[in-house]
Amino acid sequence: MTAPMTTPPAAAAPPTRPGLAPRLSALTRVVELGPGRLDTKLLTEAGTLLQRAGDRLKLSSEHTVVALAGGTGSGKSSLFNAVSGLELSPTGVRRPTTGRTHACVWGLDGAAPLLDWLKVEGRHRFSRASALDKGDGQLHGLILLDLPDHDSIRALTDAEADRLIGQADLVVWVLDPQKYADASTHRRYVTELAGHEAVTVFALNQADRLTAEELAELVIDLNDLLRREGVEHPTVVPTSAVTGRGIESLKSVIAGAVSRRRAAIQKLDADLHRLEQRVAKAMPVGDALNAPSTVDEARRMGLTDALCDAVGVPAVGEAMENVYAERSNQWVGWPYPRWIAKLRPDPLKTLRLDDVGDEIRGISTTTVSAQSAEVANAVQSLADGLSTGMHPVWRTAVHQAARSRMGQLPKALTDELSDLAPQLDHVPGWWRLLKIWQYVLVAAFVAGLAWLAVGVFMPGQVPDALPVLGDTAALPWVGLMLVAVLGLGALSGIASRNFVELGASKERERLEREMRRRVASVAGTMVVEPVERELARHHGFYTALRDLSP
């Protein structure tokens, strides 16, 4: 019974995801926006992948790097010599280990920079140009590496094997019948190969030590093991460096990768896909792109309203309106009630508003410093509304951005509003005109009273020059005039109070509007802008994650 090489049908191999360059650009954005948000280990791996991809894509696309990797005693070096047709890599006798990477190159032109990048020493580089004369032209462009044993007790060679496994375009895992399920290989490497089927081959070496039935059973068992570990379409090639069995089959698999000149792109694509899956698991896109990328107008207004309440804008406006009305009593209104009111305690002094400008300024300043907790609540409410549904890391970042200048915010609001105390000692011109008009009415009333008194009490003592004062027939008209003057004064007083209240309301609206504008400006600079930067970062990060997916 012959154990055949098992290879997946062409259609079964996972297709190469299109657009490697845009996806690498997306990964670059993830690395730029991820610090402090994404796990440091993932960011480091992403940065390493970007570096490796950039380096590899700049180097020869005419060469395909194939690495023979395996553990101690797997016969890796013997297989390397068998494929190359030369005794290039020394095989151990007492302790079969590979200490340094050896390279055999089919076609040296343009390979040197690639070998330098792989850090293969010059004395371990070999050319196989003469193989073109032996029917191996299909391998032209191949750089075959014999890696150090990945389970070596020497830490330096172990690290070199890990580095080159990551850099190679295609990896051939050389397994021996006794240790083909060795945990050191499967735990460290095979479980990471999901999606790498197109650039991974498993050579079950030393097949000459097995009977046909044993070999067939091992191939089936190895395929099952690999599938359980996530390698959906494993390529397993039974080989023997001693008898030459399977060497041509292995060379045929390698030649196919070399001729397509796609292995480097496929390897990078597979590495990128694996990393993308890990990042997506840590930070699933989900509905993240539905989160706001800016602070909308409604939330801006809500923050401004809350901060205005916190700094006492309504209280300042109301105080200004009341003081405006009280000050107007000195100028408008019927004088007689005002003179009578002076006999009572001054309401301004009772309210401690005799220095109005300082009082208003004190109200705003005291309110800001006393309501720092309300300022914090307003900022917290904005951050809560914007970060709903976000990943906890990003939600925390939005809150930190909103609070980034919290220590300065109350003082900034105080400073911005402190010079807004209204100039309440300013007297509108219509107040002065109205006062003149009211005193004309007062003078008319006093003159009428004098006329009436003279006509009633001193009718015979009127001077000849003013005979009308002694005319008793005019006294009823004088009385009517006095009533009219009183009524006109009362009406003008009522009208003036209405105008004063209207003016006070407009002044309050103007003051509150200006205070609100300044509060909104401070909030925009110290709260909204930092939050919007974080929201933009969040949106850019998840947009890059979306673009990273195939």
Coordinates of C-alpha atoms in Angstrom, one line a residue:
M1 CA 0.0 0.0 0.0
T2 CA 1.4 3.4 -1.0
A3 CA 0.7 6.5 1.1
P4 CA 0.0 9.3 -1.4
M5 CA 1.0 12.9 -0.9
T6 CA -2.1 14.8 0.4
T7 CA -2.7 18.2 -1.2
P8 CA -5.9 20.2 -1.3
P9 CA -7.7 20.7 -4.6
A10 CA -6.9 24.1 -6.2
A11 CA -10.4 25.4 -5.5
A12 CA -10.2 24.5 -1.8
A13 CA -7.3 26.7 -1.0
P14 CA -8.3 29.9 0.8
P15 CA -8.3 32.7 -1.8
T16 CA -5.9 35.6 -1.4
R17 CA -7.8 38.6 -0.1
P18 CA -7.5 41.5 -2.5
G19 CA -6.1 44.9 -1.8
L20 CA -3.0 44.2 0.3
A21 CA -1.7 47.7 0.0
P22 CA -4.9 49.4 1.2
R23 CA -5.1 46.9 4.1
L24 CA -1.5 47.7 5.1
S25 CA -2.4 51.3 5.0
A26 CA -5.3 50.6 7.3
L27 CA -3.0 48.7 9.6
T28 CA -0.7 51.7 9.7
R29 CA -3.7 53.8 10.9
V30 CA -4.5 51.3 13.5
V31 CA -0.9 51.4 14.8
E32 CA -1.0 55.3 14.8
L33 CA -4.4 55.5 16.6
G34 CA -4.1 52.4 18.8
P35 CA -1.5 53.4 21.6
G36 CA -3.3 53.6 24.9
R37 CA -6.3 51.9 23.4
L38 CA -5.2 48.6 21.9
D39 CA -3.1 46.0 23.8
T40 CA 0.6 46.8 23.6
K41 CA 1.5 43.3 22.5
L42 CA -0.9 43.6 19.5
L43 CA 0.5 47.0 18.6
T44 CA 4.0 45.7 18.7
E45 CA 3.1 42.8 16.5
A46 CA 1.3 45.1 14.1
G47 CA 4.3 47.4 13.9
T48 CA 6.6 44.4 13.3
L49 CA 4.4 43.1 10.5
L50 CA 4.3 46.6 8.9
Q51 CA 8.1 46.8 9.0
R52 CA 8.5 43.3 7.6
A53 CA 5.9 43.9 4.9
G54 CA 7.6 47.1 3.9
D55 CA 11.0 45.5 3.8
R56 CA 9.9 42.4 1.9
L57 CA 7.8 44.3 -0.7
K58 CA 10.8 46.5 -1.5
L59 CA 13.1 43.5 -2.1
S60 CA 13.2 41.1 -5.1
S61 CA 9.8 39.9 -6.2
E62 CA 11.5 37.4 -8.5
H63 CA 12.7 35.3 -5.6
T64 CA 10.6 33.1 -3.2
V65 CA 12.0 32.4 0.2
V66 CA 11.2 28.8 1.3
A67 CA 12.3 27.8 4.8
L68 CA 12.8 24.2 6.0
A69 CA 11.8 24.4 9.7
G70 CA 11.7 21.6 12.2
G71 CA 13.0 20.2 15.5
T72 CA 16.1 18.4 16.4
G73 CA 16.5 15.1 14.6
S74 CA 13.8 15.6 12.1
G75 CA 16.2 15.2 9.2
K76 CA 15.8 18.8 8.1
S77 CA 19.4 19.3 6.9
S78 CA 19.3 16.0 5.0
L79 CA 16.1 17.0 3.3
F80 CA 17.7 20.4 2.4
N81 CA 20.6 18.6 0.8
A82 CA 18.3 16.3 -1.1
V83 CA 16.2 19.1 -2.5
S84 CA 19.3 21.1 -3.5
G85 CA 21.1 18.1 -4.9
L86 CA 24.3 19.1 -3.0
E87 CA 25.8 18.5 0.4
L88 CA 25.5 22.0 1.6
S89 CA 24.2 21.8 5.1
P90 CA 26.2 19.6 7.5
T91 CA 24.2 16.8 9.1
G92 CA 25.0 15.8 12.6
V93 CA 26.2 12.3 13.6
R94 CA 26.3 12.3 17.4
R95 CA 23.9 15.3 17.9
P96 CA 22.0 16.1 14.7
T97 CA 21.5 19.9 15.1
T98 CA 21.7 22.9 12.8
G99 CA 23.5 25.8 14.3
R100 CA 23.4 28.4 11.5
T101 CA 21.0 29.1 8.7
H102 CA 22.2 27.9 5.3
A103 CA 20.8 29.1 2.0
C104 CA 20.7 27.6 -1.5
V105 CA 19.8 30.1 -4.2
W106 CA 18.5 29.2 -7.7
G107 CA 19.4 32.4 -9.6
L108 CA 21.6 34.8 -7.7
D109 CA 20.8 37.9 -9.7
G110 CA 19.0 40.3 -7.3
A111 CA 19.0 37.8 -4.4
A112 CA 21.8 39.5 -2.4
P113 CA 19.7 42.3 -0.8
L114 CA 17.1 39.7 0.1
L115 CA 19.7 37.4 1.7
D116 CA 21.1 40.4 3.6
W117 CA 17.6 41.2 4.9
L118 CA 17.3 37.5 6.0
K119 CA 20.7 37.9 7.7
V120 CA 22.2 34.8 6.1
E121 CA 26.0 34.9 6.5
G122 CA 27.9 35.1 3.3
R123 CA 29.8 31.9 4.0
H124 CA 26.5 30.0 4.3
R125 CA 25.1 31.2 0.9
F126 CA 25.3 28.8 -2.0
S127 CA 24.3 29.2 -5.6
R128 CA 22.5 26.4 -7.5
A129 CA 22.7 28.0 -11.0
S130 CA 24.2 24.8 -12.4
A131 CA 21.0 23.0 -11.5
L132 CA 19.3 24.7 -14.5
D133 CA 21.3 22.2 -16.6
K134 CA 19.7 19.3 -14.7
G135 CA 16.1 20.0 -15.3
D136 CA 15.5 22.2 -12.2
G137 CA 14.7 25.3 -14.2
Q138 CA 11.2 25.3 -12.5
L139 CA 13.0 26.3 -9.3
H140 CA 14.6 29.4 -10.7
G141 CA 14.1 32.2 -8.2
L142 CA 14.0 29.9 -5.2
I143 CA 15.9 30.7 -2.0
L144 CA 15.8 27.6 0.1
L145 CA 16.8 28.0 3.8
D146 CA 17.8 25.3 6.2
L147 CA 16.9 26.9 9.6
P148 CA 18.3 26.2 13.0
D149 CA 16.3 23.8 15.0
H150 CA 13.4 25.6 16.7
D151 CA 13.7 23.5 19.8
S152 CA 17.5 23.9 20.2
I153 CA 18.9 24.3 23.7
R154 CA 20.9 27.3 22.3
A155 CA 18.7 30.4 22.8
L156 CA 20.3 32.4 19.9
T157 CA 19.6 29.8 17.3
D158 CA 16.1 29.3 18.6
A159 CA 15.4 33.0 18.2
E160 CA 16.9 33.0 14.7
A161 CA 14.6 30.2 13.7
D162 CA 11.6 32.2 15.0
R163 CA 12.7 35.3 13.1
L164 CA 13.2 33.5 9.8
I165 CA 9.9 31.5 10.1
G166 CA 8.2 34.9 10.2
Q167 CA 10.2 36.3 7.3
A168 CA 10.0 33.3 5.0
D169 CA 7.5 33.4 2.1
L170 CA 6.7 29.7 2.4
V171 CA 7.5 27.4 5.4
V172 CA 8.0 23.6 5.0
W173 CA 7.6 22.0 8.4
V174 CA 9.8 18.9 8.5
L175 CA 8.3 16.4 10.9
D176 CA 9.6 12.9 11.8
P177 CA 7.4 9.9 12.5
Q178 CA 8.2 9.7 16.2
K179 CA 7.7 13.4 17.0
Y180 CA 5.2 14.6 14.3
A181 CA 2.7 15.5 17.1
D182 CA 5.4 17.1 19.3
A183 CA 3.9 19.9 21.5
S184 CA 6.8 22.2 21.0
T185 CA 6.0 22.5 17.3
H186 CA 2.2 22.4 17.5
R187 CA 1.8 24.7 20.5
R188 CA 4.3 27.4 19.3
Y189 CA 3.7 27.3 15.6
V190 CA 0.9 25.1 14.1
T191 CA -1.9 26.6 16.1
E192 CA -0.9 30.0 14.6
L193 CA -1.2 28.8 11.1
A194 CA -4.9 29.2 10.5
G195 CA -5.3 30.9 7.2
H196 CA -1.7 30.2 6.2
E197 CA -2.4 26.9 4.3
A198 CA -1.3 28.4 0.9
V199 CA 2.1 29.2 2.3
T200 CA 2.7 26.2 4.6
V201 CA 3.7 22.6 3.7
F202 CA 4.2 19.6 6.1
A203 CA 6.9 17.1 5.1
L204 CA 6.5 13.9 7.0
N205 CA 10.2 12.9 6.7
Q206 CA 12.0 9.6 7.3
A207 CA 9.3 7.7 5.6
D208 CA 11.8 4.9 4.9
R209 CA 11.5 3.9 8.6
L210 CA 7.8 3.0 8.2
T211 CA 5.9 0.4 6.3
A212 CA 3.4 1.5 3.7
E213 CA 0.5 0.8 6.1
E214 CA 2.2 2.7 9.0
L215 CA 2.9 5.7 6.7
A216 CA -0.6 5.8 5.4
E217 CA -1.9 5.7 9.0
L218 CA 0.4 8.5 10.1
V219 CA -0.5 10.7 7.2
I220 CA -4.2 10.4 8.0
D221 CA -3.5 11.0 11.7
L222 CA -1.4 14.1 10.9
N223 CA -4.1 15.5 8.7
D224 CA -6.7 15.1 11.3
L225 CA -4.5 16.7 14.0
L226 CA -3.7 19.7 11.8
R227 CA -7.4 20.2 11.0
R228 CA -8.3 20.1 14.7
E229 CA -5.7 22.8 15.2
G230 CA -7.3 25.1 12.6
V231 CA -5.3 24.2 9.4
E232 CA -8.3 23.5 7.2
H233 CA -6.5 22.4 4.1
P234 CA -3.1 20.9 5.1
T235 CA -0.6 19.9 2.5
V236 CA 1.3 16.8 3.8
V237 CA 4.1 15.3 1.7
P238 CA 5.8 12.0 2.9
T239 CA 9.5 12.2 2.2
S240 CA 12.8 10.3 2.8
A241 CA 16.1 12.0 2.3
V242 CA 17.7 8.5 2.4
T243 CA 15.7 6.8 -0.4
G244 CA 14.7 10.0 -2.2
R245 CA 11.0 9.2 -1.8
G246 CA 8.7 12.2 -2.1
I247 CA 11.6 14.6 -2.9
E248 CA 10.3 15.3 -6.4
S249 CA 6.8 15.7 -5.0
L250 CA 8.1 18.3 -2.5
K251 CA 10.1 20.0 -5.2
S252 CA 7.0 20.1 -7.3
V253 CA 5.0 21.8 -4.5
I254 CA 7.9 24.3 -4.0
A255 CA 8.2 24.9 -7.7
G256 CA 4.5 25.7 -7.9
A257 CA 4.9 28.5 -5.3
V258 CA 8.1 29.7 -7.0
S259 CA 6.5 29.9 -10.5
R260 CA 3.4 31.8 -9.3
R261 CA 5.6 34.5 -7.6
R262 CA 2.8 34.9 -5.2
A263 CA 4.1 33.3 -2.0
A264 CA 5.5 36.5 -0.5
I265 CA 2.1 38.3 -1.0
Q266 CA 0.2 35.3 0.2
K267 CA 2.3 35.1 3.4
L268 CA 1.9 38.8 4.2
D269 CA -1.8 38.5 3.4
A270 CA -2.2 35.5 5.8
D271 CA -0.1 37.2 8.5
L272 CA -2.3 40.3 8.1
H273 CA -5.5 38.3 8.2
R274 CA -4.4 36.5 11.4
L275 CA -3.5 39.8 13.1
E276 CA -6.7 41.4 11.9
Q277 CA -8.7 38.6 13.5
R278 CA -6.9 39.1 16.8
V279 CA -7.4 42.8 16.8
A280 CA -11.1 42.4 15.9
K281 CA -11.5 40.0 18.8
A282 CA -10.0 42.5 21.2
M283 CA -11.8 45.5 19.7
P284 CA -14.8 44.2 17.6
V285 CA -16.1 46.7 15.1
G286 CA -19.7 45.8 15.6
D287 CA -21.7 49.0 15.9
A288 CA -18.7 51.1 16.8
L289 CA -18.9 53.1 13.6
N290 CA -22.4 54.2 14.6
A291 CA -21.0 56.1 17.5
P292 CA -20.8 59.9 16.9
S293 CA -17.6 61.3 15.4
T294 CA -18.5 64.8 16.5
V295 CA -20.4 66.6 19.2
D296 CA -23.8 67.4 17.6
E297 CA -25.5 70.8 18.1
A298 CA -28.1 69.4 20.5
R299 CA -25.4 68.1 22.9
R300 CA -23.4 71.4 22.6
M301 CA -26.6 73.3 23.6
G302 CA -27.3 70.8 26.4
L303 CA -23.7 71.3 27.8
T304 CA -24.0 75.1 27.5
D305 CA -27.4 75.0 29.3
A306 CA -26.0 72.9 32.1
L307 CA -22.9 75.1 32.5
C308 CA -25.0 78.2 32.5
D309 CA -27.1 76.8 35.3
A310 CA -23.9 75.8 37.1
V311 CA -22.4 79.3 37.0
G312 CA -25.8 80.9 37.8
V313 CA -26.6 82.8 34.6
P314 CA -30.3 82.9 35.4
A315 CA -29.6 84.2 38.9
V316 CA -27.3 87.0 37.5
G317 CA -29.9 87.9 34.9
E318 CA -32.7 88.1 37.5
A319 CA -30.6 90.2 39.9
M320 CA -29.7 92.6 37.1
E321 CA -33.4 92.9 36.1
N322 CA -34.4 93.6 39.7
V323 CA -31.7 96.2 40.2
Y324 CA -32.4 97.8 36.9
A325 CA -36.0 98.3 38.0
E326 CA -35.1 99.6 41.4
R327 CA -32.6 102.1 40.0
S328 CA -35.2 103.5 37.6
N329 CA -37.3 104.7 40.6
Q330 CA -34.8 107.5 40.9
W331 CA -35.7 108.8 37.5
V332 CA -39.1 107.7 36.4
G333 CA -42.5 107.4 38.0
W334 CA -44.8 110.0 39.6
P335 CA -42.5 112.0 42.0
Y336 CA -45.0 112.2 44.9
P337 CA -45.1 108.4 45.6
R338 CA -41.3 108.4 45.2
W339 CA -40.9 111.1 47.7
I340 CA -43.2 109.3 50.1
A341 CA -41.1 106.1 49.6
K342 CA -38.0 107.9 50.7
L343 CA -39.6 108.0 54.2
R344 CA -39.3 104.2 54.2
P345 CA -36.0 102.2 54.3
D346 CA -34.1 102.2 51.0
P347 CA -34.8 98.7 49.4
L348 CA -31.4 98.9 47.6
K349 CA -29.6 99.1 50.9
T350 CA -31.9 96.4 52.3
L351 CA -30.8 94.2 49.4
R352 CA -27.2 95.2 49.8
L353 CA -27.3 96.4 46.1
D354 CA -26.1 99.9 46.5
D355 CA -22.9 99.0 44.6
V356 CA -24.7 97.1 41.8
G357 CA -21.8 96.4 39.5
D358 CA -19.7 94.8 42.3
E359 CA -22.7 92.9 43.5
I360 CA -23.5 91.4 40.1
R361 CA -19.8 90.5 39.6
G362 CA -19.8 88.9 43.0
I363 CA -22.8 86.8 42.2
S364 CA -21.3 85.3 39.1
T365 CA -17.9 84.7 40.7
T366 CA -19.3 83.1 43.8
T367 CA -21.7 80.9 41.8
V368 CA -18.9 79.5 39.7
S369 CA -16.6 78.6 42.5
A370 CA -19.5 77.2 44.6
Q371 CA -20.9 75.0 41.8
S372 CA -17.8 73.1 40.7
A373 CA -19.7 69.9 41.3
E374 CA -22.4 70.9 38.9
V375 CA -19.8 71.9 36.3
A376 CA -18.3 68.4 36.7
N377 CA -21.8 66.8 36.4
A378 CA -22.5 68.7 33.2
V379 CA -19.2 67.5 31.6
Q380 CA -19.9 63.9 32.8
S381 CA -23.3 63.9 31.3
L382 CA -21.9 65.0 27.9
A383 CA -19.3 62.2 28.0
D384 CA -21.9 59.6 29.1
G385 CA -24.2 60.5 26.2
L386 CA -21.4 60.4 23.6
S387 CA -19.7 57.2 24.7
T388 CA -22.8 55.0 25.1
G389 CA -22.1 51.6 23.5
M390 CA -18.4 52.1 23.1
H391 CA -15.8 49.6 24.1
P392 CA -14.8 50.3 27.7
V393 CA -11.4 51.4 26.8
W394 CA -12.7 54.1 24.4
R395 CA -15.5 55.0 26.8
T396 CA -12.9 55.7 29.4
A397 CA -10.8 57.7 26.9
V398 CA -13.8 59.9 26.0
H399 CA -14.4 60.6 29.7
Q400 CA -10.8 61.4 30.3
A401 CA -10.8 63.8 27.3
A402 CA -13.9 65.5 28.6
R403 CA -12.3 66.0 32.0
S404 CA -8.9 66.8 30.7
R405 CA -9.2 70.5 31.6
M406 CA -11.7 70.1 34.4
G407 CA -9.3 71.7 37.0
Q408 CA -9.2 74.9 34.9
L409 CA -12.8 75.1 33.7
P410 CA -14.5 76.8 36.7
K411 CA -11.8 79.5 36.9
A412 CA -12.0 80.0 33.1
L413 CA -15.8 80.5 33.3
T414 CA -15.3 82.9 36.2
D415 CA -12.7 84.9 34.3
E416 CA -14.8 85.0 31.2
L417 CA -17.9 86.3 33.0
S418 CA -16.3 88.6 35.5
D419 CA -16.2 91.6 33.2
L420 CA -19.9 91.3 32.2
A421 CA -21.4 93.2 35.1
P422 CA -23.9 95.6 33.5
Q423 CA -23.2 99.4 33.7
L424 CA -26.3 100.1 35.8
D425 CA -25.2 103.6 36.6
H426 CA -25.9 104.4 33.0
V427 CA -29.1 106.5 32.6
P428 CA -31.0 106.2 29.3
G429 CA -31.9 109.5 27.7
W430 CA -35.6 108.8 27.8
W431 CA -35.4 108.5 31.6
R432 CA -34.0 112.1 31.7
L433 CA -36.7 113.4 29.4
L434 CA -39.4 111.7 31.4
K435 CA -38.1 113.2 34.6
I436 CA -38.2 116.7 33.1
W437 CA -41.8 116.1 32.0
Q438 CA -42.8 114.8 35.4
Y439 CA -41.3 117.9 37.1
V440 CA -43.2 120.1 34.7
L441 CA -46.4 118.4 35.8
V442 CA -45.3 118.8 39.5
A443 CA -44.7 122.5 38.8
A444 CA -48.1 122.8 37.1
F445 CA -49.8 121.1 40.1
V446 CA -48.1 123.4 42.6
A447 CA -49.0 126.5 40.5
G448 CA -52.6 125.3 40.4
L449 CA -52.7 124.7 44.1
A450 CA -51.3 128.3 44.7
W451 CA -54.0 129.7 42.3
L452 CA -56.7 127.9 44.1
A453 CA -55.5 128.9 47.5
V454 CA -55.3 132.6 46.6
G455 CA -58.7 132.5 45.0
V456 CA -60.3 130.9 48.0
F457 CA -58.5 132.5 50.9
M458 CA -57.3 135.8 49.6
P459 CA -59.8 137.0 47.0
G460 CA -59.5 140.7 47.9
Q461 CA -55.7 140.7 48.1
V462 CA -55.0 139.9 44.5
P463 CA -52.6 142.4 42.8
D464 CA -54.0 144.5 40.0
A465 CA -51.5 143.1 37.7
L466 CA -53.0 139.5 38.1
P467 CA -56.7 140.1 38.1
V468 CA -57.4 136.5 36.9
L469 CA -56.2 135.2 40.3
G470 CA -59.1 136.9 41.9
D471 CA -61.7 135.7 39.5
T472 CA -63.8 133.2 41.5
A473 CA -65.5 131.9 38.3
A474 CA -62.2 130.4 37.2
L475 CA -61.7 128.4 40.4
P476 CA -63.7 125.3 39.2
W477 CA -61.5 125.2 36.1
V478 CA -58.4 125.4 38.3
G479 CA -59.7 122.5 40.3
L480 CA -60.3 120.5 37.1
M481 CA -56.8 121.3 35.9
L482 CA -55.4 120.0 39.2
V483 CA -57.3 116.8 38.8
A484 CA -56.1 116.5 35.2
V485 CA -52.5 117.1 36.2
L486 CA -52.7 114.4 38.9
G487 CA -54.2 112.0 36.4
L488 CA -51.7 112.7 33.7
G489 CA -48.9 112.3 36.2
A490 CA -50.3 109.0 37.4
L491 CA -50.7 107.7 33.9
S492 CA -47.2 108.8 32.9
G493 CA -45.9 107.0 36.0
I494 CA -47.7 103.8 35.1
A495 CA -46.6 104.0 31.5
S496 CA -43.0 104.7 32.5
R497 CA -43.0 101.7 34.9
N498 CA -44.2 99.5 32.0
F499 CA -41.4 100.8 29.8
V500 CA -38.9 100.2 32.5
E501 CA -39.9 96.6 33.0
L502 CA -39.7 96.1 29.2
G503 CA -36.3 97.6 29.2
A504 CA -35.1 95.6 32.2
S505 CA -36.3 92.4 30.5
K506 CA -34.4 93.3 27.3
E507 CA -31.3 94.1 29.3
R508 CA -31.6 90.7 31.1
E509 CA -32.0 88.9 27.8
R510 CA -29.0 90.7 26.3
L511 CA -26.8 90.0 29.4
E512 CA -27.9 86.3 29.5
R513 CA -27.3 85.9 25.8
E514 CA -23.8 87.3 26.0
M515 CA -23.0 85.2 29.1
R516 CA -24.3 82.1 27.3
R517 CA -22.2 82.9 24.3
R518 CA -19.1 83.2 26.5
V519 CA -20.0 80.0 28.4
A520 CA -20.4 78.2 25.0
S521 CA -17.1 79.5 23.8
V522 CA -15.3 78.3 27.0
A523 CA -17.1 74.9 26.8
G524 CA -16.1 74.5 23.2
T525 CA -12.5 75.1 23.8
M526 CA -12.0 73.2 27.1
V527 CA -14.5 70.4 26.7
V528 CA -15.9 69.9 23.2
E529 CA -12.6 70.2 21.3
P530 CA -10.8 67.5 23.4
V531 CA -13.8 65.2 23.2
E532 CA -14.1 65.7 19.4
R533 CA -10.5 64.8 19.0
E534 CA -11.1 61.6 20.9
L535 CA -14.3 60.9 18.9
A536 CA -12.4 61.4 15.7
R537 CA -9.7 59.1 16.9
H538 CA -12.3 56.5 17.8
H539 CA -14.0 56.8 14.4
G540 CA -10.6 56.7 12.5
F541 CA -9.5 53.6 14.4
Y542 CA -12.7 51.6 13.7
T543 CA -12.8 52.8 10.1
A544 CA -9.2 51.5 9.8
L545 CA -10.3 48.2 11.4
R546 CA -13.2 47.9 8.9
D547 CA -10.8 48.6 6.0
L548 CA -8.4 46.1 7.4
S549 CA -10.9 43.3 7.0
P550 CA -11.0 41.6 3.5

